[in-house]
């Protein structure tokens, strides 16, 4: 009976742990891949965040003059990134990190103000632990499938821009407006789901982000 009680107690705790860390296995896989690619003797630039980063499969090739690591993990929010700052960013001692989060936060109906509060905590932690690292916040992107939330995304982007303007080590790069045509989101820059980008979409990102690489 005692053993049964222990089992009944442990199983729910294991379920809770898995729920609290849904990206644990994915992060381990990302670490394993990037550990095999990383040359500690070279300056490193990390791209991290949700699936728009994870699916940027040729980011290293596009910025071939730099050592770039892609540690994006799909479906993530700022709160998820906060759990893995070491594994996805700090362990690689980057000179610069590009962060794309907020897209899924808004879709999860989090308020922009609350999202910014979490972002501030993350940025403060990163800067305390690696003061020389430059941080670039990538704006939330527009998309066909989430266009009805455009007002919330624009509010979030304004707040991210303001947050970056208050710190000389943080930049904000706007990919929102370059992805619009006559104030409507472009239709030919996404794959079938209307959320994730095709090569045309990433061409836009490259054109905007390249000026922030050096």
Short mmCIF file of C-alpha atoms in Angstrom, two decimals, residues 9-163:
data_model
loop_
_atom_site.label_atom_id
_atom_site.label_comp_id
_atom_site.label_asym_id
_atom_site.label_seq_id
_atom_site.Cartn_x
_atom_site.Cartn_y
_atom_site.Cartn_z
CA UNK A 9 2.27 10.68 -5.78
CA UNK A 10 5.21 10.56 -8.20
CA UNK A 11 3.29 10.08 -11.45
CA UNK A 12 1.35 13.37 -11.21
CA UNK A 13 4.57 15.19 -10.37
CA UNK A 14 6.21 13.74 -13.47
CA UNK A 15 3.26 14.87 -15.58
CA UNK A 16 3.48 18.37 -14.10
CA UNK A 17 7.22 18.52 -14.79
CA UNK A 18 6.67 17.51 -18.40
CA UNK A 19 3.92 20.10 -18.75
CA UNK A 20 6.11 22.82 -17.26
CA UNK A 21 8.98 21.93 -19.59
CA UNK A 22 7.32 20.87 -22.86
CA UNK A 23 10.42 21.73 -24.90
CA UNK A 24 12.93 19.79 -22.81
CA UNK A 25 13.61 17.06 -25.39
CA UNK A 26 13.62 19.49 -28.30
CA UNK A 27 16.11 21.74 -26.52
CA UNK A 28 18.40 18.77 -25.87
CA UNK A 29 18.28 17.92 -29.56
CA UNK A 30 19.05 21.54 -30.50
CA UNK A 31 21.99 21.57 -28.09
CA UNK A 32 23.40 18.36 -29.51
CA UNK A 33 23.22 19.67 -33.06
CA UNK A 34 24.75 23.06 -32.29
CA UNK A 35 27.44 21.67 -30.02
CA UNK A 36 28.71 19.72 -33.01
CA UNK A 37 28.76 22.86 -35.18
CA UNK A 38 30.09 25.43 -32.74
CA UNK A 39 33.70 26.56 -32.91
CA UNK A 40 34.41 28.33 -29.58
CA UNK A 41 37.40 30.12 -31.11
CA UNK A 42 35.16 32.12 -33.47
CA UNK A 43 32.75 34.95 -32.64
CA UNK A 44 29.25 33.53 -32.52
CA UNK A 45 25.87 34.98 -33.42
CA UNK A 46 22.81 33.12 -32.12
CA UNK A 47 19.34 33.23 -33.62
CA UNK A 48 16.70 31.94 -31.23
CA UNK A 49 12.96 32.07 -30.67
CA UNK A 50 9.89 30.35 -32.02
CA UNK A 51 9.22 28.47 -35.24
CA UNK A 52 9.91 31.38 -37.60
CA UNK A 53 13.52 31.03 -36.45
CA UNK A 54 13.52 27.24 -36.20
CA UNK A 55 12.32 26.91 -39.79
CA UNK A 56 14.91 29.35 -41.15
CA UNK A 57 16.97 26.43 -42.34
CA UNK A 58 19.44 28.38 -44.46
CA UNK A 59 20.17 31.17 -41.99
CA UNK A 60 23.78 29.97 -41.67
CA UNK A 61 24.22 29.98 -45.45
CA UNK A 62 22.68 33.43 -45.85
CA UNK A 63 25.12 34.87 -43.30
CA UNK A 64 28.04 32.66 -44.25
CA UNK A 65 30.64 35.28 -43.27
CA UNK A 66 29.61 34.80 -39.63
CA UNK A 67 29.43 31.80 -37.32
CA UNK A 68 25.67 31.56 -36.87
CA UNK A 69 23.84 29.09 -34.65
CA UNK A 70 20.10 28.54 -34.95
CA UNK A 71 18.59 27.53 -31.60
CA UNK A 72 14.96 28.25 -32.46
CA UNK A 73 12.31 25.97 -30.96
CA UNK A 74 8.83 25.82 -32.44
CA UNK A 75 5.75 27.08 -30.65
CA UNK A 76 7.72 28.83 -27.94
CA UNK A 77 6.89 31.99 -26.03
CA UNK A 78 9.05 34.38 -24.02
CA UNK A 79 8.28 32.35 -20.89
CA UNK A 80 9.65 29.21 -22.57
CA UNK A 81 12.83 30.94 -23.69
CA UNK A 82 13.40 32.10 -20.13
CA UNK A 83 13.72 28.47 -19.02
CA UNK A 84 16.53 27.76 -21.47
CA UNK A 85 18.71 30.86 -21.63
CA UNK A 86 21.83 28.82 -20.86
CA UNK A 87 21.14 25.98 -23.27
CA UNK A 88 20.01 28.15 -26.19
CA UNK A 89 22.07 31.33 -25.78
CA UNK A 90 24.57 31.81 -22.99
CA UNK A 91 26.47 28.53 -23.30
CA UNK A 92 27.67 29.64 -26.74
CA UNK A 93 29.05 32.95 -25.43
CA UNK A 94 27.63 34.90 -28.39
CA UNK A 95 28.70 38.39 -29.33
CA UNK A 96 25.14 38.95 -30.51
CA UNK A 97 21.77 37.23 -30.20
CA UNK A 98 18.67 37.74 -32.32
CA UNK A 99 15.46 36.91 -30.46
CA UNK A 100 12.08 36.26 -32.07
CA UNK A 101 9.38 35.78 -29.47
CA UNK A 102 5.96 37.33 -28.92
CA UNK A 103 4.18 35.87 -31.93
CA UNK A 104 2.83 32.90 -29.98
CA UNK A 105 2.40 34.97 -26.82
CA UNK A 106 -0.17 37.19 -28.53
CA UNK A 107 -1.89 34.18 -30.10
CA UNK A 108 -2.13 32.70 -26.59
CA UNK A 109 -4.04 35.90 -25.65
CA UNK A 110 -1.39 37.30 -23.37
CA UNK A 111 -1.49 41.06 -22.96
CA UNK A 112 1.35 43.03 -24.58
CA UNK A 113 2.18 44.62 -21.22
CA UNK A 114 2.62 41.21 -19.59
CA UNK A 115 4.71 40.00 -22.50
CA UNK A 116 7.00 43.00 -22.16
CA UNK A 117 7.40 42.42 -18.44
CA UNK A 118 8.65 38.90 -19.16
CA UNK A 119 10.90 40.18 -21.95
CA UNK A 120 12.42 42.73 -19.58
CA UNK A 121 13.28 39.98 -17.10
CA UNK A 122 14.96 37.94 -19.81
CA UNK A 123 16.95 40.87 -21.15
CA UNK A 124 18.09 41.88 -17.68
CA UNK A 125 19.25 38.32 -16.99
CA UNK A 126 21.10 38.08 -20.31
CA UNK A 127 22.84 41.42 -19.83
CA UNK A 128 23.84 40.65 -16.27
CA UNK A 129 25.42 37.36 -17.29
CA UNK A 130 26.97 38.50 -20.57
CA UNK A 131 27.30 42.31 -20.43
CA UNK A 132 29.16 42.56 -23.74
CA UNK A 133 26.58 40.67 -25.76
CA UNK A 134 24.43 42.70 -28.13
CA UNK A 135 20.76 41.81 -28.31
CA UNK A 136 18.47 42.31 -31.29
CA UNK A 137 14.73 41.95 -30.80
CA UNK A 138 12.94 40.94 -33.99
CA UNK A 139 9.44 42.37 -34.22
CA UNK A 140 6.43 40.11 -34.40
CA UNK A 141 5.64 39.40 -38.04
CA UNK A 142 2.27 39.75 -39.76
CA UNK A 143 0.71 36.56 -41.09
CA UNK A 144 -2.39 35.50 -42.95
CA UNK A 145 -3.62 33.12 -40.26
CA UNK A 146 -3.21 35.63 -37.41
CA UNK A 147 -4.10 38.85 -39.23
CA UNK A 148 -7.13 39.43 -37.00
CA UNK A 149 -4.71 39.99 -34.11
CA UNK A 150 -2.79 42.70 -35.99
CA UNK A 151 -3.74 45.43 -33.53
CA UNK A 152 -2.25 43.49 -30.62
CA UNK A 153 0.86 42.66 -32.62
CA UNK A 154 1.40 46.30 -33.51
CA UNK A 155 1.04 47.30 -29.86
CA UNK A 156 3.56 44.65 -28.87
CA UNK A 157 5.98 45.83 -31.54
CA UNK A 158 5.76 49.42 -30.34
CA UNK A 159 6.54 48.28 -26.82
CA UNK A 160 9.47 46.13 -27.99
CA UNK A 161 10.82 49.09 -29.97
CA UNK A 162 10.54 51.34 -26.92
CA UNK A 163 12.22 48.72 -24.74
#
